[in-house]
Coordinates of C-alpha atoms in Angstrom, one line a residue:
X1 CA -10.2 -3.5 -23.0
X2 CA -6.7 -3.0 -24.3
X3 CA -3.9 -5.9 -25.0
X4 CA -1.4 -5.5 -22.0
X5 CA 1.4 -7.4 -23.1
X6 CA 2.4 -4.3 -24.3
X7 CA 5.1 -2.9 -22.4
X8 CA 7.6 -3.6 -19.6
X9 CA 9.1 -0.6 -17.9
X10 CA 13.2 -1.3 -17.0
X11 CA 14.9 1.9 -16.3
X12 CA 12.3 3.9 -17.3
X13 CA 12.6 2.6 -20.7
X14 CA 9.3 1.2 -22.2
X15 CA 10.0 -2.4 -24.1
X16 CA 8.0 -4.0 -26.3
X17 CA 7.2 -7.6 -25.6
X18 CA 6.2 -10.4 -28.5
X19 CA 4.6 -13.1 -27.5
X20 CA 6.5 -16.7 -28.1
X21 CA 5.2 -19.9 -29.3
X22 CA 5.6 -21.6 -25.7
X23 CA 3.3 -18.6 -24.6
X24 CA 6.1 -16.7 -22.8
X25 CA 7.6 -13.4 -23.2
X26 CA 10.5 -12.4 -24.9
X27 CA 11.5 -9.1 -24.8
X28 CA 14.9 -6.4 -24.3
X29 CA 15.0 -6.8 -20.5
X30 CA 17.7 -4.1 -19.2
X31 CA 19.7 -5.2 -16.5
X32 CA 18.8 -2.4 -13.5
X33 CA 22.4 -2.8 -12.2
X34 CA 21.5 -4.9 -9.5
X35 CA 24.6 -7.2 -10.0
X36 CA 27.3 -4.4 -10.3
X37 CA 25.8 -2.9 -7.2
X38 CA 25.8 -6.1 -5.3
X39 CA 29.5 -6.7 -6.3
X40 CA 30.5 -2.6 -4.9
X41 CA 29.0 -4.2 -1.6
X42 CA 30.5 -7.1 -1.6
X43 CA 27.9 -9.5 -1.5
X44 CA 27.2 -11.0 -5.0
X45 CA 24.3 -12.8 -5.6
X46 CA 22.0 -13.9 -8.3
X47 CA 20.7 -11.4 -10.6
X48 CA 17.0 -11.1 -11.0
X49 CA 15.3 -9.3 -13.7
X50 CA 13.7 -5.8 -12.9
X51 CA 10.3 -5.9 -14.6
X52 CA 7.7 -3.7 -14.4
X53 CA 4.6 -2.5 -16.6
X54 CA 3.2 0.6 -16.8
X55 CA 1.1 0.1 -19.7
X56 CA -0.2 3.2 -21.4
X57 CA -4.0 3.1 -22.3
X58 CA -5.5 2.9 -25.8
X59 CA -6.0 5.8 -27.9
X60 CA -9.7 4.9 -28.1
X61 CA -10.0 4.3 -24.1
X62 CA -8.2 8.0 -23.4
X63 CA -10.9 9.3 -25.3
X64 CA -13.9 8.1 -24.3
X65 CA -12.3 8.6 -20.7
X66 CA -12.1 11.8 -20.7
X67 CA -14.9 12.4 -23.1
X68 CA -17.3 10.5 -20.0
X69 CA -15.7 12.9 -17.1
X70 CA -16.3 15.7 -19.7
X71 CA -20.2 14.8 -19.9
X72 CA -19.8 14.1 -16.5
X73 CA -18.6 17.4 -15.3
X74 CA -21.1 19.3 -17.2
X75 CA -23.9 17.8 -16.1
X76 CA -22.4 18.3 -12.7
X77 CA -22.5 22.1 -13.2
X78 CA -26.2 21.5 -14.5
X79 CA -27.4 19.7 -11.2
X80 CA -25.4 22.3 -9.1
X81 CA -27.3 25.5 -10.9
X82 CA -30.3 23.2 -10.3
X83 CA -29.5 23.2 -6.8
X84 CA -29.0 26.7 -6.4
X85 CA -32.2 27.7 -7.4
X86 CA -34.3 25.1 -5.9
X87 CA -35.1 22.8 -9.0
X88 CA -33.4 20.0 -7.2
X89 CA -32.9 19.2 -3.6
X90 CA -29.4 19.4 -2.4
X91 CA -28.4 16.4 -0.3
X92 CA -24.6 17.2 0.5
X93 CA -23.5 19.2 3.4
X94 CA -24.1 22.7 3.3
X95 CA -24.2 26.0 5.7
X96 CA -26.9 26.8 7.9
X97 CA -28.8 30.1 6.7
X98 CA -28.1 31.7 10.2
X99 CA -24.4 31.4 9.5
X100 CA -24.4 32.9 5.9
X101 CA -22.3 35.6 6.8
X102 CA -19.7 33.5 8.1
X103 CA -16.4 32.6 6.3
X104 CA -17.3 29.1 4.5
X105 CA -16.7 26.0 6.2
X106 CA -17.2 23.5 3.4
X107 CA -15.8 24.6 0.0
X108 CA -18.2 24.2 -2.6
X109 CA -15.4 23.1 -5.5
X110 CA -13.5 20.9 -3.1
X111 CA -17.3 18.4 -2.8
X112 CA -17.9 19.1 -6.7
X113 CA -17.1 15.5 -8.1
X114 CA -18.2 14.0 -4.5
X115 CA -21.5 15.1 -5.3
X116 CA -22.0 14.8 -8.9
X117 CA -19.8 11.2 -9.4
X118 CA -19.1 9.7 -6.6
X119 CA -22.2 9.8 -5.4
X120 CA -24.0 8.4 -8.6
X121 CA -21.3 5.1 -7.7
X122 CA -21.4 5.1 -4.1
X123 CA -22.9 1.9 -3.9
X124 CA -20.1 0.0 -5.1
X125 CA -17.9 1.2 -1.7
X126 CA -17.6 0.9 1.7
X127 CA -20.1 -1.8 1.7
X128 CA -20.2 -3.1 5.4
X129 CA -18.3 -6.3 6.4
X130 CA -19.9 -8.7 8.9
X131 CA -17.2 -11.5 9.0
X132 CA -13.2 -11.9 9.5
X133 CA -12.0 -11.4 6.1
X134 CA -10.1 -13.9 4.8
X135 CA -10.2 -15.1 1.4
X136 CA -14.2 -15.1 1.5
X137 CA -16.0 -13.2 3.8
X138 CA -20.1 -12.4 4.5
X139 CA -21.7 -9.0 3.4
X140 CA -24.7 -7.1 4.6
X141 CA -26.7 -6.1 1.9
X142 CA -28.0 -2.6 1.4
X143 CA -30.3 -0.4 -0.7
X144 CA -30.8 3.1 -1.4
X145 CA -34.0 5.2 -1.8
X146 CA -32.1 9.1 -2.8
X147 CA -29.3 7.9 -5.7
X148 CA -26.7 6.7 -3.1
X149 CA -27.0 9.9 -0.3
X150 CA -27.9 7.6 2.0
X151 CA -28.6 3.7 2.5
X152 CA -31.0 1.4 4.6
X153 CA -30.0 -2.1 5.3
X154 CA -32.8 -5.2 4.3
X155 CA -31.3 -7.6 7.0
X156 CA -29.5 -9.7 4.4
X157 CA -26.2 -11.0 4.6
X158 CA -24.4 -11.8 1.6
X159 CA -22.4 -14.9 2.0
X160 CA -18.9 -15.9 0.7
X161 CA -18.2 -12.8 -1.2
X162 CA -14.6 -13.4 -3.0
X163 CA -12.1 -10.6 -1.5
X164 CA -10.4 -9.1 -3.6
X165 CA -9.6 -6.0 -2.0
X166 CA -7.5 -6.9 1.0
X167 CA -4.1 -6.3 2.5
X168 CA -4.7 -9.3 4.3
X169 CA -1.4 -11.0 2.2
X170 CA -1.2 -14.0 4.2
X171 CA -4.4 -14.7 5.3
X172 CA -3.5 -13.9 9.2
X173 CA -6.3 -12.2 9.8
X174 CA -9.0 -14.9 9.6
X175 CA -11.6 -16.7 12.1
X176 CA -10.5 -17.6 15.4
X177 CA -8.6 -21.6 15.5
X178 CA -6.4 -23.0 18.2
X179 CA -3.4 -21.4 16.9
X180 CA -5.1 -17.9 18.3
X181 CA -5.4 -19.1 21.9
X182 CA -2.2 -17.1 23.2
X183 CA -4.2 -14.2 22.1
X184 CA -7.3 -14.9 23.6
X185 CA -4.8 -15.8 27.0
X186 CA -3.0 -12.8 26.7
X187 CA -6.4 -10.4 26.1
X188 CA -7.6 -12.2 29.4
X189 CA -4.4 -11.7 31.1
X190 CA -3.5 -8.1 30.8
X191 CA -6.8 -6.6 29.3
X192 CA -7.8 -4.7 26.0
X193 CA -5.7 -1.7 26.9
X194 CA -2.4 -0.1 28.5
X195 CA -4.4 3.6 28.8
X196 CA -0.4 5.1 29.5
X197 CA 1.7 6.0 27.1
X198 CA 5.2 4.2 26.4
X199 CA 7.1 6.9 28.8
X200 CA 4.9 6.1 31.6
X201 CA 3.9 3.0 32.7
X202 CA 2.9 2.0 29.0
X203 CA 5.8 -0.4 28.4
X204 CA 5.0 -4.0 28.8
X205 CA 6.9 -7.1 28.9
X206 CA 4.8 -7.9 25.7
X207 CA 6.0 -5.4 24.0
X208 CA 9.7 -5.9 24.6
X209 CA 9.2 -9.1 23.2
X210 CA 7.6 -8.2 20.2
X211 CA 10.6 -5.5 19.5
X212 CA 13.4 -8.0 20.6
X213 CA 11.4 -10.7 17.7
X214 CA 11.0 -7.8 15.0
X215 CA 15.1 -6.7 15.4
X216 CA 15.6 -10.6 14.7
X217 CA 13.3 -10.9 12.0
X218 CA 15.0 -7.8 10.3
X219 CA 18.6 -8.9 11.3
X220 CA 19.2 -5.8 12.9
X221 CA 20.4 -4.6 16.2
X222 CA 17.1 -3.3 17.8
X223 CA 13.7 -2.4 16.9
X224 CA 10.2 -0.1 18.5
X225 CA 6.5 -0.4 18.1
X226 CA 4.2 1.9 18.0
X227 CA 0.4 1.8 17.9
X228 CA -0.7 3.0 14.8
X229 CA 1.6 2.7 11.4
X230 CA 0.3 6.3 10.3
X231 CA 1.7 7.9 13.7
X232 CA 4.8 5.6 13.3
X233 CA 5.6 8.0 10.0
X234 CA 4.0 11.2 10.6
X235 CA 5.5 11.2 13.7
X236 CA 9.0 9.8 13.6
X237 CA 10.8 11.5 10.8
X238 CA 10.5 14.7 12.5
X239 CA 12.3 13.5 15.7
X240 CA 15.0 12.6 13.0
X241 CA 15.3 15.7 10.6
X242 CA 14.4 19.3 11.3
X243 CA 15.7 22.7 10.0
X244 CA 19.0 23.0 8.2
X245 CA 18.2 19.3 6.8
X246 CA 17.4 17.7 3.4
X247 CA 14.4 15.4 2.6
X248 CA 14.3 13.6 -0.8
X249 CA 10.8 12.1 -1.2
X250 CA 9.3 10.0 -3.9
X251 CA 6.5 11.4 -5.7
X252 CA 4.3 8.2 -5.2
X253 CA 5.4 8.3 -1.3
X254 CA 2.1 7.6 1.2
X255 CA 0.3 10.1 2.9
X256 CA 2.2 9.2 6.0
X257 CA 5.7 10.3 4.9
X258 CA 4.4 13.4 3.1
X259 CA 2.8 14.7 6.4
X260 CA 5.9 13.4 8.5
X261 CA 8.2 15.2 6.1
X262 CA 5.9 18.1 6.0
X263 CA 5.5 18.0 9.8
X264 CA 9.6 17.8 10.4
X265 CA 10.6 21.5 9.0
X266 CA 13.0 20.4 6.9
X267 CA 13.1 21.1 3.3
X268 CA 11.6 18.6 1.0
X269 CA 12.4 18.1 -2.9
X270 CA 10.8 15.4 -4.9
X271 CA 12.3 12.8 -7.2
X272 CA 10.5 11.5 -10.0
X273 CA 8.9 7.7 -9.3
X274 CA 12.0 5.2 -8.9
X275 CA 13.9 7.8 -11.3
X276 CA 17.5 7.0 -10.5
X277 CA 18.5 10.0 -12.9
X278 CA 16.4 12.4 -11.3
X279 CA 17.5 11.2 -7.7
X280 CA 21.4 11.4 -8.2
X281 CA 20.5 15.0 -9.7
X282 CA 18.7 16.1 -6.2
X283 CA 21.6 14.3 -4.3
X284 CA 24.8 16.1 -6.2
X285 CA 23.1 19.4 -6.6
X286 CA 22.4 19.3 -2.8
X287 CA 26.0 18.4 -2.2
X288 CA 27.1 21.2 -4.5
X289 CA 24.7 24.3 -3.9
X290 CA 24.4 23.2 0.1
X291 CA 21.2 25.2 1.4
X292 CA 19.3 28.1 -0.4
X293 CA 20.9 31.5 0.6
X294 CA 23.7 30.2 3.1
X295 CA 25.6 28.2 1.1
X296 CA 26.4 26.2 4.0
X297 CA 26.2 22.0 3.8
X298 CA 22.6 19.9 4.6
X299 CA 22.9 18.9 8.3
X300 CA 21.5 15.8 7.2
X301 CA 19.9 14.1 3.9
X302 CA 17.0 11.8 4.2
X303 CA 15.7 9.9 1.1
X304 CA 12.3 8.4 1.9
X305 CA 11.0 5.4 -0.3
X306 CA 8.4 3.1 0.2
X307 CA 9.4 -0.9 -0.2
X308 CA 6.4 -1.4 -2.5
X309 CA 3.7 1.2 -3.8
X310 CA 0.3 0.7 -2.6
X311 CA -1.2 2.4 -5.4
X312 CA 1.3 1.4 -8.4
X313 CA 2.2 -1.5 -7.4
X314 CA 5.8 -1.3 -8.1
X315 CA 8.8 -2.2 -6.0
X316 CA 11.6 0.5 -5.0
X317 CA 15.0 0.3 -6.6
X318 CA 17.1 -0.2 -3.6
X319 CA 20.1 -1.7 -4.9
X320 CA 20.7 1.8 -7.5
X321 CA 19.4 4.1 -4.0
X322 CA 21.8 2.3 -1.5
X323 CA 24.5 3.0 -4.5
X324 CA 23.7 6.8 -4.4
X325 CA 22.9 7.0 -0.9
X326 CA 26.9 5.5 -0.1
X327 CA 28.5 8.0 -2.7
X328 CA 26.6 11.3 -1.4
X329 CA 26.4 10.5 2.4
X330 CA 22.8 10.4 2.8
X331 CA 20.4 8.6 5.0
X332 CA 17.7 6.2 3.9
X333 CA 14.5 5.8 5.6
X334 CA 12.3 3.0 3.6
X335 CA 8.7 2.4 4.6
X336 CA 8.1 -1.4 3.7
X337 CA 4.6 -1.2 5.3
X338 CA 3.1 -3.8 1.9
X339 CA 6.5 -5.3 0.7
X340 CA 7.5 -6.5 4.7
X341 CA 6.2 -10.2 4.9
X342 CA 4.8 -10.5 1.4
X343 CA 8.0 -10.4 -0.5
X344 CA 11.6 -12.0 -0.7
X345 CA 11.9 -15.8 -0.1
X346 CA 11.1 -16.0 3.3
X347 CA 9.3 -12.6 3.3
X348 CA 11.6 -10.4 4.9
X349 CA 10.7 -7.9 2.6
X350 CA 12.6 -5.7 -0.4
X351 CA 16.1 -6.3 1.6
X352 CA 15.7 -10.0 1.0
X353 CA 14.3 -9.7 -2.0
X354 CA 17.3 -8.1 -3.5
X355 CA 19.8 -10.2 -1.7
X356 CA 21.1 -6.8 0.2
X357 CA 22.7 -6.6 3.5
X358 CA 20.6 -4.9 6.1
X359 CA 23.0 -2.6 6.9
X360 CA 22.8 -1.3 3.9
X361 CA 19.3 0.5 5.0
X362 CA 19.5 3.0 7.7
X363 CA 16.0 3.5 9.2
X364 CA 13.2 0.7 8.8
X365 CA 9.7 1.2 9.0
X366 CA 6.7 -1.1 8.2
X367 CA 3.4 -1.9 9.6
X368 CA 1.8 -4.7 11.2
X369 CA -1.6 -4.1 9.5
X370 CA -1.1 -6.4 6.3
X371 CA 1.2 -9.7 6.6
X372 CA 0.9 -9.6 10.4
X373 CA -3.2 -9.1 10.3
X374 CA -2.8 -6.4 13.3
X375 CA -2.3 -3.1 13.7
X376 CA 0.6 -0.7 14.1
X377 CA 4.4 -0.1 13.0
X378 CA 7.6 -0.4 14.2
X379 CA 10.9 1.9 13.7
X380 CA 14.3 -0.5 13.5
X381 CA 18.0 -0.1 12.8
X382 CA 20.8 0.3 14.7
X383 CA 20.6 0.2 18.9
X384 CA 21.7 4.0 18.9
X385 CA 18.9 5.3 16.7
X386 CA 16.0 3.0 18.4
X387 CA 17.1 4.7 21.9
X388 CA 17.1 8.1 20.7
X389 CA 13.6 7.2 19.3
X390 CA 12.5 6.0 22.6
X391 CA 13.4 9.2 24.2
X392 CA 12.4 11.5 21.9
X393 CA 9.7 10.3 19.3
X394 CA 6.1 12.5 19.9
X395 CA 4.8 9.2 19.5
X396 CA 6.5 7.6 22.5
X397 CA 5.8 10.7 24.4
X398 CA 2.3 10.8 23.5
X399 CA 0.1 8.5 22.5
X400 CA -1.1 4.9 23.9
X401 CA 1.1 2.2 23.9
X402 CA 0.0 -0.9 21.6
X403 CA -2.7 -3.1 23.1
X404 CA -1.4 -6.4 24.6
X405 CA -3.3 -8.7 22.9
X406 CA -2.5 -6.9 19.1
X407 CA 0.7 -7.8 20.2
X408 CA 0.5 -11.3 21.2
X409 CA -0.9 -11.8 17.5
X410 CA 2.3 -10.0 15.4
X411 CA 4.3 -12.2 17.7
X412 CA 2.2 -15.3 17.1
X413 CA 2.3 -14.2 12.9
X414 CA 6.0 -13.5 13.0
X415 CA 6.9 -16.6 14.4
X416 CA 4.7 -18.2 12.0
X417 CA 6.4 -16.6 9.1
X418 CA 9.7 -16.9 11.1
X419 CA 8.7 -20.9 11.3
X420 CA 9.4 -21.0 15.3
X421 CA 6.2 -22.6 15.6
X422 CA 7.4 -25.9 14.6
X423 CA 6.2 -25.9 11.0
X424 CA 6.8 -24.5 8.2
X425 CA 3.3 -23.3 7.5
X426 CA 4.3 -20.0 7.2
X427 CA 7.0 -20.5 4.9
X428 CA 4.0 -22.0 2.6
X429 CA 2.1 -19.2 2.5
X430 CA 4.9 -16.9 1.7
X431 CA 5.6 -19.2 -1.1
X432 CA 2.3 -19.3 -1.9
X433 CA 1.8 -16.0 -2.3
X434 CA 4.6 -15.2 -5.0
X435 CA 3.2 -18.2 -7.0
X436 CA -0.5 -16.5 -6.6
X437 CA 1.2 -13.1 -7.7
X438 CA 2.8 -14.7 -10.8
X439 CA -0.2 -16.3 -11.9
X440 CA -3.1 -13.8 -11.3
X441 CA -1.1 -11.3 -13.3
X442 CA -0.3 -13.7 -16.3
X443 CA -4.2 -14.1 -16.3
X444 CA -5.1 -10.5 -16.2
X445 CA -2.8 -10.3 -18.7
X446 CA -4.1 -12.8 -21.1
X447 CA -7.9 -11.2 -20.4
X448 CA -6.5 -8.1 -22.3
X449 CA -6.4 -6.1 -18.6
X450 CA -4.0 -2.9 -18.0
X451 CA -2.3 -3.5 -15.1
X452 CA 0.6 -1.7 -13.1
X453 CA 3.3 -2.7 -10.9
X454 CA 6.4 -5.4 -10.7
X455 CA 5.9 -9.0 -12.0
X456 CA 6.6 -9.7 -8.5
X457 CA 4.2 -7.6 -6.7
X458 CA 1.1 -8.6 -4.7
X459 CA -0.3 -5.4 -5.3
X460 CA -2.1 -5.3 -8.1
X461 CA -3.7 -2.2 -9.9
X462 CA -5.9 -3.0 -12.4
X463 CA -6.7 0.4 -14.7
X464 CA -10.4 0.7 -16.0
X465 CA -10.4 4.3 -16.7
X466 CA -13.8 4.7 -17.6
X467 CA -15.8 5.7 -14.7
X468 CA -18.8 3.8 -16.1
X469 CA -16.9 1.0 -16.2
X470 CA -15.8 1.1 -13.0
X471 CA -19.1 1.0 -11.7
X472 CA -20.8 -1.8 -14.4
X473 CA -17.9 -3.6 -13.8
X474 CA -17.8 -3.7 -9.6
X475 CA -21.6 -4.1 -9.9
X476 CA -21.2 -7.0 -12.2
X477 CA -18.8 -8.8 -9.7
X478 CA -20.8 -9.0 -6.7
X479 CA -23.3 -11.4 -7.3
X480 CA -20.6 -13.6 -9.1
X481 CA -21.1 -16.7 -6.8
X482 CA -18.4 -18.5 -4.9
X483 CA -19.7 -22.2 -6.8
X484 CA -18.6 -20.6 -10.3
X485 CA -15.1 -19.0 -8.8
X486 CA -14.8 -23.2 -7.6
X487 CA -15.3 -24.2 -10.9
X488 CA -13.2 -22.3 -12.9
X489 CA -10.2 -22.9 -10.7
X490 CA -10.8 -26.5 -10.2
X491 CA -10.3 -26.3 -14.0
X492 CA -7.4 -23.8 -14.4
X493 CA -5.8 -25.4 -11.9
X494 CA -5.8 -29.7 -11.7
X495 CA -3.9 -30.9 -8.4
X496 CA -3.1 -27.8 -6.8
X497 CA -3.1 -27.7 -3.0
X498 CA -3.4 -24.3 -2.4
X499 CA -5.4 -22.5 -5.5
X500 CA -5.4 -18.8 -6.1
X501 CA -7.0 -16.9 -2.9
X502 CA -8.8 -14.3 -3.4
X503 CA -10.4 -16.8 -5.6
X504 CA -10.3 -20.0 -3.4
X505 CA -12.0 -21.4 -0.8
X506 CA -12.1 -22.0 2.9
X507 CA -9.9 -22.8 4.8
X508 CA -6.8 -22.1 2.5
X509 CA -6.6 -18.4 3.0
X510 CA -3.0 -17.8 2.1
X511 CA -2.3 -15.2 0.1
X512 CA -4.8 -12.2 -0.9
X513 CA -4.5 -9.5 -3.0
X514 CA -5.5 -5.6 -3.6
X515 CA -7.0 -4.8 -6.7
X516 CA -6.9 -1.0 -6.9
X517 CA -9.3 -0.8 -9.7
X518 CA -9.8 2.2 -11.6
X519 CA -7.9 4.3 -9.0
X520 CA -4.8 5.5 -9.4
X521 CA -2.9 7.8 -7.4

């Protein structure tokens, strides 16, 4: 494993970093403009370093990397000739001989590295969960008799398994207390489903008090939920752009917005990740040139960012968008679906973070499935865009409303966070979480660990590379027990109330974290 404290990214600059005597960093931080963009709006505040590493790997580690997919691939092509002829029974999915003349309906390239590495790892994924998942959760233990095609359970559970790989931020989604009676009230109330969509007779008095508590928590004018946070994408930008309009999308952007955009008919360009340069060049050629062919202006133009990057790990660079977005005219739609609860002091997300007004952001989206432990997504901004939503988003028209008592628990988690409950527990947790950030990184760091993202990200990638690494390491951390995680924190950390979750234990849940490891988009 390679020294990190190589490299912090500022700009897109890569600075070197020496190490001082008091064991912190010193280093050429460049100030992102953050100040000076604050000021243009009025609304100074206190700058805060932009820091972000995206380490580059070893010499040594690129090359036995690639030298282990290499050996990996041609073996591949060695068990797939096998195959062919018969030598060696083929497992993966394949046509039937009576439909042989038939176009293809599984390509054979597309399942090559399914079949020939994935498969030989399988094991360490998609292992079944048989408890809430908080900070540790129980496991059902399973075995596999054909290389990881296919797996029997031994009726085994696994207990206390550290999680590590959760978007449950602030440990909302954990097992059932008294604070979770509304819920269970609301779930015997109005039942498990509306079965009518939001134009029909799917709007409940539940849900107009979940959008009235989400346009407060956002301090804007009005707000709508949807039922699923894919849908509230895919399906939302293209009630807002169409044909004649401009989308500028960041490369890193979720699956979501690419099909949304995709799905809209409007034309996309892509800007390199967080590349301010690359950005303002989309923004004034568009401006200048207008569309291909006619010449005549964009309709509208529509930059799409996420708040933080689920895979990366780094945080958007709203105060330098909001900049170009006021000079050229444009729109922007930011999807805060991991940064919305886990970030800024009381975790109102990448607004608060950088001390921005929320005017300053014209469409926000973000999901209840990660701070809030539920499901779905909501659309928010000004009263005139959430009514034209209402009328004329597919998802409104189309699907189910969201369930009552999912619902009743963003409401109860918001006014948690919000601290309406009467305590500041939720405040805590937020807290908690930056401090957990902060200090799980440092440590990674001072294991000799690449890992991406802001220093102020709870989404943490950690880069193995290798793929055999990958799977000695996952492999290695399972039967880790929960007493020796204990230990080793009781030690790390003397006196502390609420330790590091994801490495803690019950009942102080606050504050997991994703480790993307050796995965990268």
């Amino acid at each position: 494993m390679a020294n990190s404290g190589g490299g912090a990214v500022c700009n897109g600059n890569l600075h070197n970093h020496r190490k001082q005597s008091d064991g912190s960093q010193s280093g050429n931080y460049t100030e992102n403009g953050t100040v000076k963009e604050a000021q243009q709006n009025g609304k100074p505040h206190i700058y805060k370093p932009f820091v972000e590493f995206f380490e580059e790997a070893p010499l040594h580690v690129m090359v036995f990397t690639y030298l282990g997919y290499g050996i990996g691939t041609l073996f591949g092509y060695l068990r797939d000739f096998m195959r062919n002829w018969g030598i060696e029974k083929c497992n993966a999915a394949v046509e039937r001989e009576e439909q042989k003349d038939f176009v293809p309906l599984y390509q054979n390239f597309e399942n090559f590295y399914t079949r020939n590495l994935y498969m030989r790892i399988r094991d360490n994924w998609n292992r079944p969960v048989c408890s809430a998942p908080g900070s540790l959760f129980d496991m059902l233990e399973r075995v596999s008799d054909d290389y990881n095609w296919t797996f029997r359970y031994t009726g085994r559970i696994i207990k206390d398994v550290i999680n590590m790989g959760s978007y449950n931020f602030l440990g909302m989604a954990a097992r059932y207390d008294e604070s979770m009676r509304t819920v269970k009230e609301v779930l015997e109330a109005y039942g498990v489903g509306v079965a009518s969509t939001r134009h029909e007779m799917g709007t409940l008095d539940k849900h107009a008090e979940l959008e009235d508590l989400v346009a407060k928590f956002l301090n804007v004018e009005a707000a709508m939920v949807f039922g699923m946070g894919f849908a509230t994408n895919s399906m939302n930008i293209p009630a807002l752009v169409g044909k004649g309009c401009l989308i500028l999308s960041d490369e890193l952007n979720h699956a979501s917005l690419v099909l949304g955009a995709r799905l809209s008919g409007a034309t996309i360009r892509i800007f390199k990740h967080n590349n301010m340069q690359s950005l303002e060049k989309l923004l004034r050629d568009a401006v200048i040139y207008g569309q291909p062919r006619t010449r005549r202006a964009w309709k509208k133009i529509l930059i799409l960012v996420e708040g933080i990057y689920s895979m990366e790990g780094s945080i958007v660079r709203l105060p330098q968008i909001v900049a170009l977005k006021k000079k050229y005219k444009a729109y922007l739609y930011i999807d805060e679906a991991h940064s919305i609860g886990s970030v800024g002091p009381t975790g109102r997300g990448v607004v608060e973070f950088f001390g921005m007004d929320p005017r300053d952001v014209d469409v926000y989206m973000g999901t209840f499935t990660k701070s809030f432990g539920s499901s779905g997504g909501y659309i928010a901004g000004r009263k005139d865009l959430v009514d034209y939503l209402r009328i004329h988003s597919h998802s409104a028209a189309y699907a189910v409303s969201m369930s009552p008592p999912i619902a009743e628990q963003i409401i109860r988690s918001m006014k948690l966070i919000m601290g309406l409950d009467g305590t500041t527990q939720g405040l805590q947790r937020v807290q908690q979480l930056a401090k957990n950030t902060r200090y799980f990184r440092q440590r990674l760091n001072e294991m000799g660990f690449i890992i991406y993202g802001n220093e102020e990200s709870p989404v943490i990638p950690l880069l193995l590379y290798m793929p055999g690494k990958v799977a000695m390491v996952l492999c290695l951390l399972l039967p880790q027990g929960r007493t020796s995680a204990d230990e080793h924190l009781r030690t790390t950390l003397p006196g502390s109330a609420l330790p590091l979750t994801g490495l803690s234990w019950p009942p102080l849940e606050e504050g997991s974290f994703i480790l993307s490891v050796g995965k990268l988009r």
